[in-house]
Short mmCIF file of C-alpha atoms and ligand atoms in Angstrom, two decimals:
data_model
loop_
_atom_site.label_atom_id
_atom_site.label_comp_id
_atom_site.label_asym_id
_atom_site.label_seq_id
_atom_site.Cartn_x
_atom_site.Cartn_y
_atom_site.Cartn_z
CA MET P 914 45.52 30.86 93.97
CA GLN P 915 42.96 28.55 92.34
CA ARG P 916 39.58 28.66 94.12
CA ILE P 917 37.70 25.35 93.96
CA VAL P 918 34.18 24.72 95.26
CA VAL P 919 33.12 21.10 95.89
CA LEU P 920 29.57 19.90 96.66
CA ALA P 921 30.17 16.96 98.97
CA GLY P 922 28.11 14.27 100.61
CA GLY P 923 29.54 11.56 102.81
CA VAL P 924 32.09 8.85 102.29
CA GLY P 925 32.62 9.18 98.53
CA GLY P 926 32.90 12.94 98.65
CA ALA P 927 35.32 12.90 101.54
CA ARG P 928 37.63 10.34 99.93
CA PHE P 929 37.66 12.39 96.72
CA LEU P 930 38.52 15.54 98.71
CA ARG P 931 41.63 13.88 100.13
CA GLY P 932 42.80 13.33 96.56
CA LEU P 933 41.89 16.87 95.51
CA ARG P 934 43.82 18.39 98.42
CA ALA P 935 46.83 16.24 97.49
CA ALA P 936 46.55 17.12 93.78
CA VAL P 937 46.44 20.89 94.31
CA PRO P 938 47.79 21.63 97.81
CA GLU P 939 48.04 25.34 97.02
CA ALA P 940 44.40 25.68 95.94
CA GLU P 941 41.73 27.23 98.18
CA ILE P 942 39.05 24.55 98.52
CA THR P 943 35.56 25.33 99.82
CA VAL P 944 33.32 22.35 100.53
CA ILE P 945 29.55 22.83 100.53
CA GLY P 946 28.42 19.92 102.69
CA ASN P 947 25.12 18.07 102.60
CA THR P 948 23.10 18.34 105.82
CA GLY P 949 20.04 16.38 104.70
CA ASP P 950 21.42 13.25 106.38
CA ASP P 951 21.34 15.02 109.76
CA ILE P 952 19.49 13.22 112.53
CA HIS P 953 18.54 14.15 116.10
CA LEU P 954 19.30 11.35 118.56
CA PHE P 955 19.36 11.38 122.37
CA GLY P 956 18.77 15.11 122.24
CA LEU P 957 21.86 15.62 120.09
CA LYS P 958 22.19 16.82 116.49
CA VAL P 959 24.31 14.47 114.39
CA CYS P 960 25.64 15.73 111.03
CA PRO P 961 27.02 12.60 109.30
CA ASP P 962 28.20 14.17 106.03
CA LEU P 963 29.83 17.22 107.65
CA ASP P 964 31.56 14.96 110.19
CA THR P 965 32.75 12.50 107.54
CA VAL P 966 34.47 15.34 105.64
CA MET P 967 35.88 16.86 108.85
CA TYR P 968 37.16 13.55 110.25
CA THR P 969 38.47 12.24 106.91
CA LEU P 970 40.46 15.38 106.09
CA GLY P 971 41.35 15.98 109.75
CA GLY P 972 42.77 12.49 110.25
CA GLY P 973 40.21 11.19 112.75
CA ILE P 974 38.03 9.03 110.50
CA HIS P 975 37.48 5.31 110.95
CA PRO P 976 39.28 4.38 107.70
CA GLU P 977 37.38 1.24 106.69
CA GLN P 978 33.91 2.61 107.53
CA GLY P 979 34.43 6.11 106.15
CA TRP P 980 32.26 7.43 108.98
CA GLY P 981 32.69 7.79 112.74
CA ARG P 982 35.94 7.97 114.61
CA ALA P 983 39.01 5.75 114.63
CA GLU P 984 39.88 3.96 117.92
CA GLU P 985 36.26 4.22 119.00
CA SER P 986 34.56 2.75 122.09
CA PHE P 987 30.81 2.37 122.69
CA THR P 988 30.42 2.58 126.47
CA VAL P 989 27.77 5.32 126.37
CA SER P 990 25.79 3.47 123.68
CA GLU P 991 25.87 0.30 125.79
CA GLU P 992 24.57 2.22 128.79
CA LEU P 993 21.80 3.82 126.72
CA ALA P 994 20.80 0.36 125.49
CA ALA P 995 20.78 -0.89 129.10
CA TYR P 996 18.20 1.80 129.81
CA GLY P 997 16.22 0.59 126.81
CA VAL P 998 16.83 3.95 125.12
CA GLY P 999 17.15 3.51 121.36
CA PRO P 1000 17.58 3.45 118.54
CA GLY P 1001 20.19 0.75 118.68
CA TRP P 1002 20.64 0.59 114.91
CA PHE P 1003 22.62 3.86 114.64
CA SER P 1004 25.85 3.27 116.48
CA LEU P 1005 27.39 6.35 118.06
CA GLY P 1006 30.83 5.94 119.56
CA ASP P 1007 32.05 7.75 122.68
CA ARG P 1008 34.54 9.95 120.80
CA ASP P 1009 31.96 10.81 118.14
CA LEU P 1010 29.41 11.71 120.82
CA ALA P 1011 31.70 14.49 122.05
CA THR P 1012 31.37 16.15 118.63
CA HIS P 1013 27.58 16.01 118.86
CA VAL P 1014 27.60 17.33 122.44
CA VAL P 1015 29.72 20.34 121.43
CA ARG P 1016 27.61 20.93 118.32
CA THR P 1017 24.31 20.73 120.21
CA GLN P 1018 25.61 22.92 123.04
CA MET P 1019 26.64 25.63 120.56
CA LEU P 1020 23.37 25.38 118.58
CA THR P 1021 21.42 25.66 121.85
CA ALA P 1022 23.47 28.74 122.73
CA GLY P 1023 22.27 30.26 119.43
CA TYR P 1024 25.22 29.74 117.11
CA PRO P 1025 24.22 28.84 113.53
CA LEU P 1026 25.37 25.49 112.14
CA SER P 1027 27.95 27.25 109.95
CA ALA P 1028 29.61 28.82 113.01
CA VAL P 1029 29.47 25.51 114.86
CA THR P 1030 31.11 23.73 111.91
CA GLU P 1031 33.85 26.35 111.79
CA ALA P 1032 34.48 25.88 115.52
CA LEU P 1033 34.67 22.08 115.24
CA CYS P 1034 37.01 22.40 112.25
CA ALA P 1035 39.31 24.66 114.27
CA ARG P 1036 40.29 21.46 116.12
CA TRP P 1037 40.49 19.17 113.09
CA ASN P 1038 42.11 21.52 110.55
CA PRO P 1039 40.70 19.70 107.49
CA GLY P 1040 42.66 21.96 105.13
CA VAL P 1041 39.46 23.04 103.36
CA ARG P 1042 36.72 25.49 104.29
CA LEU P 1043 33.70 23.36 105.24
CA LEU P 1044 30.32 25.08 104.93
CA PRO P 1045 26.96 23.43 105.56
CA MET P 1046 24.69 23.91 102.54
CA THR P 1047 22.29 25.81 104.84
CA ASP P 1048 21.97 26.76 108.51
CA ASP P 1049 18.30 25.81 108.35
CA ARG P 1050 17.01 22.39 109.32
CA VAL P 1051 16.69 20.01 106.35
CA GLU P 1052 16.20 16.27 106.88
CA THR P 1053 15.80 13.81 104.06
CA HIS P 1054 12.94 11.37 104.40
CA VAL P 1055 12.25 8.33 102.25
CA LEU P 1056 8.78 7.09 101.32
CA ILE P 1057 8.56 3.30 101.64
CA ASP P 1058 5.71 0.82 101.69
CA THR P 1059 5.71 -1.22 104.87
CA THR P 1060 4.14 -4.14 103.00
CA ASP P 1061 7.51 -4.51 101.24
CA LEU P 1062 9.04 -5.32 104.63
CA PRO P 1063 9.03 -8.77 106.29
CA GLU P 1064 6.20 -9.06 108.84
CA ASP P 1065 8.49 -8.77 111.86
CA GLN P 1066 10.04 -5.51 110.62
CA ARG P 1067 6.85 -3.61 109.90
CA GLY P 1068 6.48 -1.98 113.31
CA GLU P 1069 3.09 -0.76 114.51
CA GLY P 1070 0.48 1.15 112.55
CA GLU P 1071 -1.45 0.60 109.38
CA PRO P 1072 0.46 -1.23 106.60
CA GLY P 1073 1.13 0.91 103.56
CA ARG P 1074 3.11 3.99 102.51
CA ARG P 1075 5.19 5.64 105.25
CA ALA P 1076 7.91 8.32 105.30
CA ILE P 1077 10.91 7.34 107.37
CA HIS P 1078 14.11 9.24 108.16
CA PHE P 1079 16.85 8.71 105.59
CA GLN P 1080 19.12 7.17 108.24
CA GLU P 1081 16.51 4.59 109.15
CA TYR P 1082 16.14 3.71 105.48
CA TRP P 1083 19.92 3.64 104.93
CA VAL P 1084 21.17 2.09 108.16
CA ARG P 1085 18.33 0.07 109.70
CA LEU P 1086 16.76 -1.14 106.47
CA ARG P 1087 19.98 -1.06 104.42
CA ALA P 1088 17.88 0.28 101.57
CA SER P 1089 16.41 -3.24 101.30
CA VAL P 1090 12.99 -2.02 100.14
CA PRO P 1091 12.11 0.29 97.25
CA ALA P 1092 12.21 4.02 97.90
CA HIS P 1093 9.03 5.44 96.36
CA ALA P 1094 10.13 9.05 96.95
CA VAL P 1095 13.04 10.88 98.52
CA VAL P 1096 12.07 14.19 100.14
CA PRO P 1097 14.53 16.72 101.61
CA VAL P 1098 12.07 17.98 104.22
CA GLY P 1099 12.54 21.71 104.86
CA ALA P 1100 14.72 22.35 101.81
CA GLU P 1101 12.12 24.54 100.13
CA HIS P 1102 12.19 26.96 103.09
CA SER P 1103 15.97 26.88 103.53
CA LYS P 1104 18.51 29.42 102.35
CA PRO P 1105 22.20 29.00 101.53
CA ALA P 1106 24.46 29.28 104.58
CA PRO P 1107 26.63 32.39 104.92
CA GLY P 1108 29.55 32.24 102.50
CA VAL P 1109 28.03 29.62 100.20
CA LEU P 1110 26.84 31.93 97.40
CA GLU P 1111 30.01 34.03 97.72
CA ALA P 1112 32.21 30.93 97.39
CA ILE P 1113 30.34 29.89 94.24
CA ALA P 1114 30.55 33.40 92.77
CA GLU P 1115 34.31 33.57 93.41
CA ALA P 1116 35.10 30.01 92.32
CA ASP P 1117 37.41 29.26 89.39
CA VAL P 1118 35.98 25.73 89.10
CA ILE P 1119 33.11 23.80 90.71
CA LEU P 1120 33.29 20.02 91.22
CA PHE P 1121 30.62 17.38 91.87
CA PRO P 1122 32.54 14.48 93.49
CA PRO P 1123 31.32 10.87 93.29
CA SER P 1124 28.72 11.49 96.01
CA ASN P 1125 25.18 10.24 95.88
CA PRO P 1126 23.46 12.29 93.15
CA VAL P 1127 20.09 12.13 94.89
CA VAL P 1128 20.54 12.32 98.66
CA SER P 1129 23.87 14.19 98.70
CA VAL P 1130 24.47 16.43 95.67
CA GLY P 1131 20.75 16.44 94.88
CA THR P 1132 19.89 17.64 98.39
CA ILE P 1133 22.45 20.45 98.21
CA LEU P 1134 20.97 21.53 94.85
CA ALA P 1135 17.51 21.56 96.48
CA VAL P 1136 18.45 24.59 98.60
CA PRO P 1137 16.76 27.46 96.71
CA GLY P 1138 19.23 29.54 94.76
CA LEU P 1139 22.09 27.06 94.83
CA ARG P 1140 21.46 25.34 91.49
CA GLU P 1141 21.00 28.73 89.76
CA ALA P 1142 24.15 30.15 91.38
CA ILE P 1143 26.18 27.21 90.07
CA ALA P 1144 24.59 27.29 86.60
CA ASP P 1145 25.19 31.05 86.35
CA ALA P 1146 28.69 31.05 87.88
CA GLY P 1147 30.22 31.12 84.38
CA VAL P 1148 33.04 28.78 85.41
CA PRO P 1149 33.59 25.11 84.53
CA VAL P 1150 31.42 22.65 86.46
CA VAL P 1151 32.84 19.12 86.30
CA GLY P 1152 31.42 15.99 87.91
CA LEU P 1153 32.72 12.48 88.53
CA SER P 1154 30.36 9.56 88.15
CA PRO P 1155 29.42 7.75 91.37
CA ILE P 1156 28.26 4.85 89.21
CA VAL P 1157 30.84 2.53 87.66
CA GLY P 1158 29.52 -0.13 85.32
CA ASP P 1159 25.89 -0.37 86.33
CA ALA P 1160 26.44 -0.23 90.05
CA PRO P 1161 27.26 2.45 92.59
CA VAL P 1162 30.89 2.44 93.69
CA HIS P 1163 29.85 2.98 97.28
CA GLY P 1164 26.61 2.94 99.18
CA MET P 1165 23.30 2.17 97.55
CA ALA P 1166 22.81 5.09 95.14
CA ASP P 1167 20.92 2.86 92.72
CA LYS P 1168 18.06 2.52 95.20
CA VAL P 1169 17.43 6.24 95.46
CA LEU P 1170 18.11 6.84 91.76
CA ALA P 1171 15.20 4.50 91.04
CA ALA P 1172 13.00 6.67 93.28
CA ILE P 1173 13.53 9.62 90.93
CA GLY P 1174 13.32 7.50 87.77
CA VAL P 1175 16.99 7.73 86.83
CA GLU P 1176 18.71 4.54 85.76
CA ALA P 1177 21.92 3.62 87.60
CA THR P 1178 24.37 4.32 84.78
CA ALA P 1179 27.18 6.87 84.46
CA SER P 1180 25.56 8.59 81.50
CA ALA P 1181 22.05 8.65 83.03
CA VAL P 1182 23.40 10.49 86.07
CA ALA P 1183 25.18 13.03 83.83
CA ARG P 1184 21.97 13.63 81.90
CA HIS P 1185 20.08 13.89 85.18
CA TYR P 1186 22.32 16.78 86.26
CA GLY P 1187 22.01 18.16 82.74
CA SER P 1188 24.15 20.31 80.48
CA GLY P 1189 22.64 23.40 82.09
CA LEU P 1190 24.63 22.51 85.17
CA LEU P 1191 27.50 20.26 84.03
CA ASP P 1192 30.20 21.24 81.53
CA GLY P 1193 32.23 18.05 81.97
CA TRP P 1194 31.75 14.52 83.30
CA LEU P 1195 34.27 11.80 84.12
CA VAL P 1196 33.23 8.19 83.70
CA ASP P 1197 35.25 5.10 84.57
CA GLU P 1198 37.08 3.27 81.80
CA VAL P 1199 34.54 0.42 81.97
CA ASP P 1200 31.97 3.00 80.85
CA ALA P 1201 34.07 4.36 77.98
CA GLY P 1202 31.25 3.25 75.66
CA SER P 1203 28.99 5.92 77.16
CA VAL P 1204 31.31 8.87 76.43
CA GLY P 1205 29.54 9.57 73.14
CA ASP P 1206 26.13 9.47 74.80
CA VAL P 1207 27.19 12.03 77.42
CA GLU P 1208 28.79 14.28 74.79
CA THR P 1209 25.56 14.12 72.78
CA ALA P 1210 23.85 15.55 75.86
CA GLY P 1211 26.15 18.58 75.52
CA ILE P 1212 28.52 17.58 78.33
CA ARG P 1213 32.23 17.04 77.58
CA CYS P 1214 33.13 13.54 78.74
CA ARG P 1215 36.27 11.49 79.35
CA ALA P 1216 36.86 7.96 80.62
CA VAL P 1217 39.46 7.62 83.39
CA PRO P 1218 39.95 5.24 86.36
CA LEU P 1219 37.36 6.18 88.99
CA MET P 1220 37.80 3.49 91.64
CA MET P 1221 38.90 5.33 94.80
CA ARG P 1222 41.09 2.50 96.03
CA ASP P 1223 43.75 4.70 97.61
CA LEU P 1224 45.07 8.25 97.85
CA ASP P 1225 47.07 7.96 94.62
CA ALA P 1226 43.91 6.92 92.75
CA THR P 1227 41.84 9.79 94.13
CA THR P 1228 44.67 12.24 93.46
CA GLU P 1229 44.73 11.13 89.82
CA MET P 1230 40.93 11.47 89.62
CA ALA P 1231 41.13 15.00 90.97
CA ARG P 1232 43.84 15.87 88.45
CA ALA P 1233 41.71 14.46 85.62
CA ALA P 1234 38.72 16.52 86.77
CA LEU P 1235 40.78 19.72 86.86
CA GLU P 1236 42.26 18.96 83.43
CA LEU P 1237 38.79 18.47 81.99
CA ALA P 1238 37.73 21.75 83.62
CA ALA P 1239 40.65 23.53 81.93
CA GLU P 1240 39.68 21.90 78.63
CA VAL P 1241 36.05 23.03 78.75
CA ASP P 1242 37.21 26.48 79.86
CA ALA P 1243 39.39 26.89 76.79
N1 FO1 E 1409 26.29 4.07 108.94
C1 FO1 E 1409 25.95 2.77 109.17
O1 FO1 E 1409 25.84 2.00 108.21
N2 FO1 E 1409 25.73 2.30 110.43
C2 FO1 E 1409 25.81 3.09 111.53
O2 FO1 E 1409 25.57 2.64 112.64
C3 FO1 E 1409 26.20 4.47 111.32
C4 FO1 E 1409 26.37 5.34 112.39
C5 FO1 E 1409 26.83 6.64 112.14
C6 FO1 E 1409 27.11 7.51 113.20
C7 FO1 E 1409 27.59 8.79 112.95
C8 FO1 E 1409 27.79 9.21 111.63
O3 FO1 E 1409 28.28 10.45 111.38
C9 FO1 E 1409 27.53 8.35 110.55
C10 FO1 E 1409 27.04 7.08 110.81
N3 FO1 E 1409 26.79 6.18 109.75
C11 FO1 E 1409 26.42 4.90 109.99
C12 FO1 E 1409 26.99 6.59 108.35
C13 FO1 E 1409 25.85 7.43 107.80
O4 FO1 E 1409 24.64 6.76 107.76
C14 FO1 E 1409 26.29 7.86 106.39
O5 FO1 E 1409 27.57 8.34 106.53
C15 FO1 E 1409 25.59 9.02 105.74
O6 FO1 E 1409 24.48 9.43 106.34
C16 FO1 E 1409 25.39 8.63 104.28
O7 FO1 E 1409 26.41 9.26 103.57
#
């Protein structure tokens, strides 16, 4: 029984996981999910990346969006707006709200996030073990400069540098202004959730899917002890580039890569992770020219199709990643 550990963020990670599960249905897959995107709204705790994995693999995801539920309605949101209770820019559907009510109820009763996630997954049966990276509160904030915003979007307060919640940067601002810093608030005091270090220690292979290297995989690696556990696991660690050509496949990874001074190219991301962490790296065929550059950095590299256009494509990507893992293991 092959044991695979995957560090996953949101949409990109979840789509890759569908392919991985199809490629090796008999494998035991443990997903370490990013919780830095979590946000508290209307008294509820929302965990976007955990929910995207759970809904995508459980069959409840809104397929085009890659987040939220299919067949959604927004009656509660409309009523909240009628009361003037915001924010209106983060749309929570009625079905999705039930997940956040159950989660918040269990957290309030004293269950850790890992137990809550296990309980929610008992309904969805994602076919993988989904662990939050930590049970402690971590929320990514982005440092922007309000003077980069149009006048009418600056809000109150002195113009200048301001830290805003990642979701406000991502959803309300659509990453339309430079991110001067990306800070996973609370990460330095967090510890890996129960089962995380054990899963890494027992893994036969560890995969970094095409998730955002800064706010998804980067945030998971910011939990003290996680990066070292992966580096010292002594098993192949293979990643798939989230950047194809010079643009992110999904989302706006280039905006947050700039914040940490990493250029938005497949080879720059590989070098950012480093050969201390990565043994292998898959780039898309359009980036075949960068294979030599990545190999010079001490990371085995191959060029394969990386556009996640459908399940067959992601299944092939997963197969290619596992083949590269076997190659570096030899
Ligand atoms: N993304 C949006 O672009 N607009 C939204 O209104 C929105 C709502 C939302 C609600 C629940 C949820 O789990 C995710 C939601 N997302 C929305 C996506 C979310 O911002 C991203 O999935 C991650 O945070 C980034 O991977």
